[in-house]
Amino acid sequence: MAVYTDVSDGALRAFLSEYQIGDLTAFRGIAEGVENSNFVLRTTGGDFILTLYERRVDPDDLPWFLGLMGYLSDHGLSCPRPVPARDGAALRTLAGRPAAVTTFLSGVWPRQVLPAHCAPVGAALATLHAAGQGYDAVRPNALGPAAWPALVAACRADGDSVQPGLMAELDAALAEILPAWPGQGGHADLPRGQIHADLFPDNVFFLDGAVSGIIDFYFACTDILAYDIAICLNAWCFDADGSFDVAKSRALIAGYESVRPLSEAERRALPVLASGGALRFLLTRLYDWVNTPPGAMVTRKDPLDYLRRLRFHRAVRDGGAYGL
Amino acid sequence: MAVYTDVSDGALRAFLSEYQIGDLTAFRGIAEGVENSNFVLRTTGGDFILTLYERRVDPDDLPWFLGLMGYLSDHGLSCPRPVPARDGAALRTLAGRPAAVTTFLSGVWPRQVLPAHCAPVGAALATLHAAGQGYDAVRPNALGPAAWPALVAACRADGDSVQPGLMAELDAALAEILPAWPGQGGHADLPRGQIHADLFPDNVFFLDGAVSGIIDFYFACTDILAYDIAICLNAWCFDADGSFDVAKSRALIAGYESVRPLSEAERRALPVLASGGALRFLLTRLYDWVNTPPGAMVTRKDPLDYLRRLRFHRAVRDGGAYGL
């Protein structure tokens, strides 16, 4: 739930006077989103989203993110399109924060993932990957495998307080995953491109059973395309009781392949990529867990949800577990 | 910032199937509001607000609140109008909570109150009071003077930890205000009716300098009309540095009187009513402050803001201080 920075009337009016998007008629803070402050902005010209970028986003990355969103939107993906002001610039400043106006997308994100959601989300992910091939600028994945040893180290002192033996298990997982990673230790690399890297259900809007929009590109980066599928296997294919639902993963991968077929090497790499995806979310959640004062006004997500996912993927021996 | 209860897709679909308001096209949690969970609900028929009533609202009061909103909306006030489902009932159940759909209002609440806001808000308050005269059902003010001694008692053990000497000052204020209250101790009563009782800036939307809507009627009750003005003097007329801005109060009262002139007795009672208003918000904030665990996910508002207001009003000797 997030409005971290509020916007005074005068500042909002001055900000909007630089745009040609009509006159303001309504302005409401949005509860969703944990990284930035978001508002629904209604004008006589339509609906828009106003985002103020908070401290977790590096301002230097914003031109890349906004450029990617504009490019994907131009190339067949339904995603927020940055709206430039009169001077042509979409990235501006408001209330002391970097800020941008983007288009409003219809749809509702699924609170409860059903197998029927998974083929459309797989196809939308492949559409994103295909469209992103023409966007040449590279943004390295700041939360990729190279970052994991430092995250483990940062959690070492307090991690076992969350669950005894946790840090030893993370050390073992890291020692297994890193040398097996595509492009590492003699393993062939896999196709790379622009990935979303955070395609959880609350970032995907549906309307009438179809994906109507993908949002929140502020973890997007240039990395192994199949790693994005592996993140989706973690984000979409485990049931509320923690069990893996192979019907969901089969549908998700089939949906993906309806747009972009996977190579044999990509399929073979799914278990290690999915293990890495589970480890990545486990580590950032664990880091936040042990570094968030109990009184802080943020929702801490349980890192152990991802320990169960990590164990599942590490035990996978072939693609059959994913319905391949 | 508030979405306390989320709504599953299936439950939302089933809920909306009972209405004739078109097909769902978008659904976003709203950050504003601290008592209930609110969502903007867009359908092919327009925009609506969906509210789930949380624990602080007594379900038995909801028919009165929704009835009042419908009545005021029918009688010239721009406020949320409850939208009945096909069976005619507006108060329903969703996700285990009482729930209602209301109309969406345009406008933006003022983050920074200017004198120019105050005449329109005064006029809107008087319009509410005039319209409410035809709504006969009575709801006693659960946070009126009769409730203050118990709130003081509930804060006694910990209150002085917020500021030394605070409880003695509250005892003195209470001993001064209660006997001087209209209708008490031989004082004549004042005109009564339906009051909003919580008309803070975040409950008033403006558009092009005019009030476009008044929201959040969940503290509304049947009480002294001028007490509602006294609450507004507290909510709208102090500057950010804590000083009272007589230009704002003069405008607010003049705006009010452009619709409903005050009697001499109402004017004379403003200092004690305003002292009571300051005490009421001081006490509920203090109660929340001393009873909220530091780690709880709610924003505690500083009670001492209202100690300064209380001191100001207790020192007022005549209406000149309010610009009368």
XYZ file of C-alpha atoms in Angstrom:
648
model
C 0.000 0.000 0.000
C 1.800 3.009 -1.081
C 1.676 6.709 -1.127
C 4.974 7.731 0.407
C 5.071 11.260 -0.939
C 1.994 13.418 -1.179
C 1.694 16.224 -3.680
C 0.498 19.721 -2.852
C -2.229 21.271 -5.002
C 0.003 24.043 -6.233
C 2.826 21.680 -7.154
C 0.410 19.356 -8.953
C -1.147 22.225 -10.873
C 2.251 23.569 -11.921
C 3.367 20.079 -12.923
C 0.282 19.403 -15.034
C 0.481 22.810 -16.709
C 3.532 21.460 -18.526
C 1.425 18.757 -20.199
C -1.220 18.816 -22.872
C -3.464 16.179 -21.309
C -6.492 18.292 -20.387
C -7.674 19.700 -17.085
C -7.477 17.819 -13.788
C -10.777 16.332 -12.633
C -9.776 13.732 -10.031
C -6.696 12.535 -8.173
C -6.560 9.515 -5.879
C -3.657 7.698 -4.262
C -3.404 4.017 -5.213
C -2.973 1.438 -2.479
C -1.090 -1.080 -4.617
C 2.651 -0.913 -5.182
C 5.377 -1.059 -2.573
C 8.271 0.776 -4.191
C 6.845 4.067 -5.469
C 3.967 6.482 -4.856
C 1.198 6.070 -7.424
C -1.901 8.141 -8.136
C -4.794 7.800 -10.531
C -4.957 11.103 -12.341
C -8.129 11.887 -14.229
C -8.280 14.778 -16.628
C -10.740 15.963 -19.236
C -8.447 14.055 -21.613
C -8.753 10.675 -19.910
C -7.164 8.639 -17.149
C -3.481 8.446 -16.359
C -1.169 7.153 -13.663
C 1.187 9.559 -11.926
C 4.213 7.871 -10.354
C 6.668 9.480 -7.961
C 9.834 7.418 -7.758
C 10.964 6.762 -4.227
C 14.348 5.914 -2.821
C 14.555 2.291 -3.892
C 14.628 3.261 -7.559
C 17.905 4.648 -8.910
C 17.029 7.857 -10.793
C 19.759 7.060 -13.317
C 17.798 3.967 -14.348
C 14.571 5.843 -15.055
C 15.315 6.851 -18.651
C 15.984 3.179 -19.419
C 12.732 2.027 -17.740
C 10.586 4.692 -19.389
C 12.283 4.103 -22.725
C 11.566 0.384 -22.460
C 7.905 0.949 -21.581
C 7.446 3.298 -24.526
C 9.219 0.895 -26.849
C 7.236 -2.172 -25.724
C 4.008 -0.214 -25.947
C 4.919 0.738 -29.529
C 5.649 -2.898 -30.346
C 2.540 -4.756 -29.362
C 2.645 -5.045 -25.568
C -0.134 -3.500 -23.502
C 1.869 -1.689 -20.829
C 1.955 1.811 -19.378
C 3.163 4.290 -21.994
C 5.070 7.299 -20.676
C 3.270 10.518 -21.606
C 5.645 13.316 -22.551
C 5.056 16.893 -21.460
C 4.969 19.712 -24.022
C 8.753 19.824 -24.170
C 8.877 16.161 -25.137
C 10.327 14.853 -21.858
C 8.416 12.197 -19.911
C 10.767 12.099 -16.920
C 10.168 15.136 -14.740
C 10.302 16.255 -11.099
C 7.427 16.678 -8.638
C 7.513 17.156 -4.860
C 11.263 16.696 -4.939
C 11.036 13.294 -6.602
C 11.537 12.047 -10.146
C 8.044 11.664 -11.586
C 6.289 10.487 -14.738
C 2.784 10.318 -16.136
C 1.852 7.099 -17.915
C -1.302 5.792 -19.564
C -3.945 4.029 -17.461
C -4.593 0.352 -18.197
C -7.906 -1.396 -17.724
C -8.179 -4.716 -15.982
C -7.979 -6.389 -12.600
C -5.017 -8.330 -11.236
C -5.888 -11.834 -10.086
C -6.007 -12.209 -6.309
C -6.314 -15.955 -6.769
C -4.322 -17.476 -9.609
C -6.210 -20.109 -11.582
C -4.743 -22.379 -14.258
C -6.751 -20.328 -16.781
C -4.604 -17.269 -16.009
C -1.344 -19.025 -16.802
C -1.469 -19.489 -20.578
C -2.343 -15.800 -21.153
C 0.404 -14.623 -18.818
C 2.924 -16.922 -20.534
C 1.931 -15.539 -23.922
C 2.154 -11.963 -22.639
C 5.644 -12.642 -21.271
C 6.776 -14.004 -24.646
C 5.236 -10.964 -26.358
C 7.282 -8.765 -24.029
C 10.445 -10.720 -24.853
C 9.831 -10.606 -28.590
C 8.997 -6.896 -28.576
C 12.016 -6.100 -26.403
C 14.456 -7.542 -28.963
C 14.487 -4.192 -30.755
C 15.315 -2.174 -27.614
C 19.083 -2.090 -27.683
C 20.033 -0.327 -24.451
C 21.362 -2.722 -21.830
C 20.556 -2.625 -18.117
C 22.435 -5.311 -16.153
C 20.389 -7.258 -13.626
C 21.345 -5.733 -10.288
C 19.663 -8.662 -8.509
C 21.099 -11.407 -10.740
C 23.419 -14.274 -9.724
C 26.413 -11.963 -9.328
C 24.546 -10.130 -6.538
C 23.490 -13.197 -4.563
C 26.724 -13.931 -2.643
C 26.712 -10.380 -1.243
C 23.044 -10.730 -0.251
C 23.793 -14.009 1.509
C 26.668 -12.323 3.325
C 24.437 -9.414 4.365
C 21.930 -11.858 5.874
C 24.457 -14.142 7.519
C 24.447 -12.602 10.998
C 20.672 -12.759 11.508
C 19.390 -15.244 8.924
C 19.349 -18.291 11.191
C 17.086 -16.415 13.596
C 14.392 -16.705 10.943
C 14.891 -20.467 10.700
C 17.699 -22.529 12.242
C 20.042 -23.869 9.569
C 18.782 -21.435 6.946
C 22.141 -19.895 6.105
C 23.829 -23.276 5.620
C 21.020 -24.266 3.260
C 21.429 -21.000 1.323
C 25.200 -21.548 1.103
C 24.601 -25.015 -0.306
C 22.023 -23.739 -2.781
C 24.319 -20.974 -3.936
C 27.236 -23.409 -4.335
C 25.011 -25.617 -6.479
C 23.274 -22.952 -8.576
C 26.079 -20.546 -9.470
C 28.383 -23.058 -11.249
C 25.407 -24.525 -13.098
C 24.094 -21.150 -14.314
C 23.883 -20.661 -18.095
C 26.950 -18.812 -19.345
C 28.942 -19.836 -16.241
C 31.502 -22.576 -15.688
C 31.541 -23.801 -19.253
C 27.760 -23.875 -19.651
C 26.500 -22.357 -22.883
C 24.705 -19.057 -22.567
C 21.019 -18.762 -23.418
C 19.142 -16.133 -25.445
C 19.134 -12.800 -23.675
C 17.057 -9.698 -23.954
C 14.839 -7.376 -21.945
C 13.080 -9.194 -19.120
C 10.435 -7.979 -16.682
C 12.056 -9.823 -13.749
C 9.126 -9.215 -11.364
C 6.049 -10.536 -13.166
C 3.945 -11.387 -10.116
C 0.138 -11.548 -10.309
C -0.290 -8.003 -8.992
C 1.609 -6.757 -12.036
C -0.704 -8.380 -14.593
C -4.192 -7.072 -15.347
C -6.835 -9.332 -16.866
C -10.092 -8.500 -18.592
C -12.512 -11.148 -19.829
C -9.891 -13.859 -19.370
C -7.220 -12.117 -21.441
C -4.209 -10.117 -20.301
C -5.141 -6.439 -20.615
C -1.901 -4.997 -19.328
C 1.478 -5.576 -17.705
C 2.762 -2.985 -15.241
C 5.677 -2.154 -12.941
C 8.816 -2.372 -15.037
C 11.117 -1.071 -12.296
C 13.023 -4.327 -11.922
C 13.257 -4.881 -15.682
C 16.737 -5.548 -17.006
C 18.723 -7.292 -19.714
C 19.154 -10.950 -18.844
C 18.416 -14.544 -19.865
C 14.887 -14.652 -21.308
C 14.125 -18.072 -19.833
C 14.998 -16.709 -16.392
C 11.850 -14.565 -16.684
C 9.837 -17.772 -17.228
C 11.570 -19.269 -14.205
C 10.485 -16.274 -12.111
C 6.923 -16.793 -13.349
C 7.054 -20.474 -12.352
C 7.745 -19.226 -8.825
C 5.236 -16.403 -8.912
C 2.281 -18.107 -10.595
C 2.520 -21.881 -10.223
C 2.560 -22.583 -6.489
C -0.781 -22.991 -4.762
C -1.661 -21.268 -1.511
C -0.717 -24.435 0.411
C 2.807 -24.258 -1.013
C 2.429 -27.150 -3.464
C 3.513 -26.815 -7.083
C 0.662 -26.972 -9.592
C 1.962 -28.594 -12.748
C -1.242 -27.711 -14.615
C -0.363 -24.056 -14.128
C 3.247 -24.419 -15.244
C 2.263 -26.510 -18.267
C -0.225 -23.825 -19.289
C 2.229 -21.003 -18.630
C 4.980 -22.577 -20.732
C 2.561 -23.569 -23.501
C 1.248 -20.009 -23.581
C 4.795 -18.714 -23.793
C 5.693 -21.103 -26.598
C 2.609 -20.104 -28.578
C 4.509 -16.845 -29.179
C 8.175 -17.784 -28.732
C 9.170 -21.474 -28.737
C 11.888 -22.482 -26.294
C 15.087 -24.174 -27.405
C 16.083 -27.519 -25.920
C 18.842 -25.748 -23.967
C 16.355 -23.296 -22.466
C 14.062 -26.136 -21.391
C 16.951 -28.037 -19.826
C 17.989 -24.943 -17.888
C 14.586 -24.346 -16.291
C 15.312 -26.183 -13.002
C 18.482 -24.197 -12.270
C 16.898 -20.959 -13.452
C 13.831 -21.580 -11.275
C 16.064 -22.433 -8.309
C 17.868 -19.147 -8.904
C 14.572 -17.282 -9.144
C 13.410 -18.732 -5.827
C 16.765 -17.876 -4.257
C 16.624 -14.285 -5.547
C 13.230 -13.573 -3.958
C 14.137 -15.502 -0.829
C 17.277 -13.390 -0.414
C 15.681 -9.979 -0.938
C 12.816 -10.897 1.376
C 15.230 -12.238 3.971
C 17.345 -9.115 3.700
C 14.289 -6.921 4.237
C 13.115 -9.179 7.070
C 16.305 -8.985 9.086
C 16.937 -5.320 8.270
C 13.446 -3.879 8.806
C 12.814 -2.485 12.266
C 9.653 -4.117 13.654
C 7.927 -0.712 13.865
C 8.560 0.289 10.251
C 5.545 1.059 8.104
C 6.230 -1.564 5.464
C 4.831 -5.022 4.960
C 7.529 -7.637 5.323
C 6.945 -10.687 3.156
C 7.785 -14.060 4.628
C 11.067 -15.267 3.104
C 10.294 -18.882 4.003
C 7.606 -19.073 1.294
C 10.542 -19.029 -1.076
C 12.575 -21.563 0.845
C 9.835 -24.100 0.065
C 9.947 -23.073 -3.607
C 13.741 -23.303 -3.671
C 13.631 -26.839 -2.255
C 11.086 -27.855 -4.859
C 13.140 -26.608 -7.800
C 16.428 -28.026 -6.470
C 14.801 -31.435 -6.373
C 13.575 -31.232 -9.990
C 15.471 -33.655 -12.212
C 13.830 -32.992 -15.573
C 11.268 -30.833 -17.313
C 8.480 -33.293 -16.590
C 8.091 -31.669 -13.187
C 7.078 -28.496 -15.020
C 4.796 -30.343 -17.428
C 7.228 -30.279 -20.325
C -3.535 4.422 3.445
C -5.978 1.697 3.468
C -6.819 -1.591 1.963
C -7.247 -3.862 4.953
C -9.279 -6.551 3.231
C -8.578 -7.678 -0.293
C -11.227 -9.187 -2.489
C -10.804 -12.352 -4.529
C -11.749 -12.311 -8.206
C -14.497 -14.851 -7.756
C -16.036 -13.051 -4.794
C -15.927 -9.730 -6.627
C -17.527 -11.230 -9.725
C -20.302 -12.829 -7.686
C -20.859 -9.589 -5.774
C -21.091 -7.464 -8.922
C -23.419 -9.931 -10.616
C -26.066 -8.764 -8.154
C -25.878 -5.199 -9.544
C -26.964 -3.629 -12.799
C -23.976 -1.325 -13.154
C -22.292 -2.842 -16.223
C -19.249 -5.071 -16.587
C -16.082 -4.680 -14.539
C -13.223 -3.018 -16.403
C -10.848 -1.889 -13.647
C -10.369 -2.239 -9.895
C -7.773 -0.418 -7.826
C -7.291 -0.050 -4.095
C -7.344 3.541 -2.844
C -4.597 4.726 -0.527
C -6.704 7.345 1.256
C -8.916 6.514 4.221
C -7.894 5.014 7.523
C -11.053 3.298 8.748
C -12.284 1.184 5.825
C -11.016 -0.527 2.673
C -11.844 1.446 -0.460
C -11.510 0.572 -4.132
C -12.159 2.461 -7.333
C -14.412 0.202 -9.363
C -14.749 0.962 -13.031
C -17.418 -0.699 -15.114
C -18.805 -0.217 -18.586
C -21.442 1.858 -16.768
C -19.050 4.326 -15.155
C -16.933 4.734 -12.053
C -17.904 3.737 -8.537
C -16.345 3.368 -5.113
C -16.511 -0.003 -3.376
C -16.162 0.207 0.408
C -15.619 -2.696 2.777
C -16.418 -1.676 6.325
C -13.756 -2.673 8.807
C -13.913 -3.229 12.522
C -14.045 0.371 13.667
C -17.455 0.867 12.054
C -20.442 -0.636 13.867
C -22.427 -2.613 11.257
C -25.640 -1.575 12.997
C -24.899 2.048 12.090
C -24.455 1.363 8.384
C -28.129 1.649 7.371
C -28.218 5.085 9.029
C -25.013 6.233 7.276
C -26.071 4.961 3.855
C -29.562 6.348 4.350
C -28.121 9.762 5.206
C -25.822 9.771 2.171
C -28.690 8.887 -0.129
C -30.922 11.519 1.455
C -28.321 14.291 1.277
C -27.501 13.377 -2.293
C -31.201 13.664 -3.141
C -31.367 17.060 -1.450
C -28.645 19.078 -3.073
C -25.385 17.881 -1.524
C -22.705 16.380 -3.749
C -21.787 13.285 -1.747
C -21.427 9.558 -2.467
C -24.802 8.044 -3.298
C -25.264 4.389 -2.312
C -25.981 2.279 -5.382
C -28.544 -0.441 -4.740
C -28.204 -3.901 -6.190
C -31.021 -5.447 -8.232
C -32.913 -6.382 -5.081
C -32.930 -2.754 -3.945
C -30.475 -3.168 -1.060
C -27.302 -1.064 -1.004
C -25.783 -2.641 2.118
C -24.358 -6.046 1.265
C -21.584 -8.448 2.240
C -18.257 -9.069 0.499
C -15.186 -10.943 1.730
C -16.876 -11.389 5.091
C -17.370 -7.660 5.587
C -20.337 -5.328 5.207
C -19.865 -3.628 1.837
C -21.486 -0.985 -0.346
C -21.040 0.509 -3.790
C -21.364 4.291 -4.015
C -21.027 6.818 -6.811
C -17.598 8.235 -7.681
C -17.054 11.957 -7.130
C -14.705 14.125 -9.150
C -12.298 16.507 -7.527
C -9.092 16.677 -5.522
C -8.819 17.211 -1.781
C -6.598 20.123 -0.818
C -3.238 19.044 0.577
C -2.581 22.653 1.538
C -5.560 24.635 2.797
C -5.741 28.170 1.441
C -8.152 30.877 2.604
C -9.877 30.459 -0.780
C -10.939 26.919 0.190
C -12.694 28.038 3.358
C -15.749 29.918 2.083
C -16.724 27.021 -0.228
C -16.261 24.457 2.524
C -18.341 26.564 4.924
C -21.117 26.842 2.344
C -20.990 23.098 1.664
C -21.264 22.373 5.390
C -24.336 24.606 5.677
C -25.832 22.901 2.616
C -25.299 19.565 4.386
C -26.986 20.889 7.528
C -29.917 22.345 5.638
C -30.420 19.210 3.541
C -30.146 16.981 6.604
C -33.094 18.664 8.322
C -35.451 16.334 6.482
C -33.618 13.151 7.540
C -35.428 12.202 10.713
C -33.533 9.201 12.022
C -31.312 10.034 14.971
C -27.808 8.746 15.592
C -26.334 9.965 18.881
C -22.758 11.243 18.749
C -20.716 8.394 20.208
C -17.704 10.739 20.472
C -19.616 13.717 21.931
C -19.120 15.356 25.357
C -20.709 12.444 27.206
C -17.911 10.182 25.936
C -14.988 12.436 26.852
C -14.642 11.610 30.571
C -14.295 7.907 29.763
C -11.686 8.687 27.086
C -9.729 10.798 29.569
C -9.899 7.926 32.057
C -8.691 5.448 29.439
C -5.676 7.640 28.713
C -4.854 8.480 32.322
C -2.249 5.787 32.975
C -0.057 6.622 29.973
C -1.087 10.126 28.901
C 1.617 12.007 30.783
C 4.261 9.938 29.019
C 3.292 11.833 25.857
C 3.757 15.172 27.597
C 4.300 15.789 31.328
C 1.272 17.456 32.891
C -0.982 16.559 29.972
C -3.611 14.712 31.988
C -3.992 17.539 34.523
C -4.485 19.956 31.630
C -7.127 17.691 30.083
C -8.900 17.380 33.443
C -8.984 21.174 33.710
C -10.238 21.561 30.141
C -12.948 18.982 30.677
C -14.045 20.652 33.944
C -14.345 23.941 32.096
C -15.968 22.744 28.870
C -18.615 20.273 30.052
C -20.601 22.656 32.320
C -20.449 25.381 29.658
C -21.691 23.107 26.857
C -24.941 24.141 25.132
C -27.860 22.252 26.635
C -25.894 21.548 29.832
C -25.923 23.230 33.244
C -28.705 25.632 32.460
C -27.291 26.723 29.091
C -29.842 26.883 26.303
C -29.534 24.219 23.665
C -28.660 25.130 20.073
C -30.170 23.958 16.783
C -29.446 20.297 16.183
C -29.452 18.101 13.127
C -27.290 15.769 11.088
C -23.644 16.748 11.266
C -20.631 15.353 9.404
C -18.438 15.511 12.526
C -15.203 14.765 10.633
C -15.002 17.324 7.853
C -11.237 17.442 7.455
C -9.622 18.552 4.185
C -9.143 14.978 2.967
C -12.920 14.556 3.034
C -13.650 17.510 0.738
C -13.006 17.440 -2.996
C -12.558 20.650 -4.971
C -12.749 21.322 -8.683
C -12.064 24.724 -10.215
C -12.205 26.367 -6.799
C -15.626 24.956 -5.879
C -16.500 22.025 -3.637
C -17.235 19.094 -5.925
C -17.979 16.552 -3.212
C -17.987 15.675 0.467
C -17.101 12.128 1.489
C -16.658 9.830 4.490
C -19.845 10.071 6.525
C -18.865 7.347 8.978
C -18.634 9.695 11.974
C -21.839 11.538 11.043
C -24.418 11.817 13.813
C -27.220 13.960 15.189
C -25.763 16.801 17.209
C -25.444 20.589 17.542
C -25.043 22.052 14.057
C -22.608 24.738 15.197
C -20.367 22.015 16.651
C -19.697 20.938 13.060
C -18.477 24.476 12.324
C -16.329 24.283 15.451
C -14.757 21.053 14.159
C -14.046 22.799 10.850
C -12.382 25.707 12.687
C -9.990 23.097 14.083
C -9.592 21.173 10.840
C -9.256 24.032 8.328
C -8.141 27.214 10.082
C -4.794 26.437 11.700
C -1.693 26.924 9.590
C 1.073 24.353 9.352
C 3.068 26.246 12.011
C 0.189 25.814 14.478
C -1.040 29.416 14.360
C -4.715 30.220 13.882
C -5.511 31.984 10.595
C -8.404 34.323 11.197
C -8.764 34.995 7.448
C -9.632 31.310 7.021
C -12.160 31.228 9.856
C -13.781 34.476 8.725
C -14.163 33.033 5.223
C -15.411 29.674 6.517
C -18.091 31.238 8.709
C -19.111 33.738 6.018
C -19.421 30.870 3.542
C -21.555 28.975 6.025
C -23.787 31.976 6.681
C -24.314 32.543 2.963
C -26.472 29.406 3.157
C -27.551 29.235 6.812
C -27.125 32.306 9.035
C -26.033 31.642 12.601
C -28.031 32.841 15.586
C -26.409 35.042 18.199
C -26.446 32.085 20.625
C -24.618 29.903 18.101
C -21.970 32.574 17.563
C -21.486 33.014 21.313
C -21.035 29.277 21.759
C -18.258 28.925 19.182
C -15.334 29.166 21.646
C -16.641 26.387 23.894
C -17.696 24.271 20.911
C -14.289 24.734 19.300
C -12.568 23.859 22.577
C -14.697 20.707 22.700
C -13.840 19.902 19.087
C -10.124 20.211 19.806
C -10.517 18.078 22.924
C -12.417 15.385 21.011
C -9.687 14.911 18.391
C -6.954 15.249 21.002
C -8.561 12.469 23.061
C -9.083 9.978 20.251
C -5.571 10.594 18.940
C -4.146 10.263 22.441
C -6.103 7.074 23.020
C -4.760 5.623 19.743
C -1.261 6.856 20.582
C -1.033 5.184 23.976
C -2.901 2.067 22.863
C -1.194 1.385 19.537
C 1.727 -1.030 19.711
C 4.759 0.633 18.096
C 4.905 -2.094 15.431
C 1.295 -1.772 14.304
C 0.634 -0.969 10.671
C -1.304 2.231 11.281
C -0.254 5.840 11.218
C -0.549 7.412 14.642
C -1.402 11.111 14.482
C 0.290 13.380 16.981
C -2.245 14.280 19.692
C -0.242 17.353 20.686
C -1.270 19.166 17.490
C -4.675 19.350 19.152
C -3.351 20.430 22.528
C -2.160 23.622 20.834
C -5.589 24.088 19.243
C -7.330 23.423 22.550
C -5.208 26.079 24.281
C -6.027 28.579 21.546
C -9.785 28.086 21.809
C -9.801 28.086 25.628
C -8.146 31.508 25.525
C -10.745 32.962 23.129
C -12.943 35.545 24.866
C -15.208 36.609 22.008
C -16.056 35.926 18.360
C -13.545 38.502 17.166
C -10.852 35.835 17.422
C -12.732 33.910 14.727
C -13.276 36.991 12.594
C -16.900 37.477 13.622
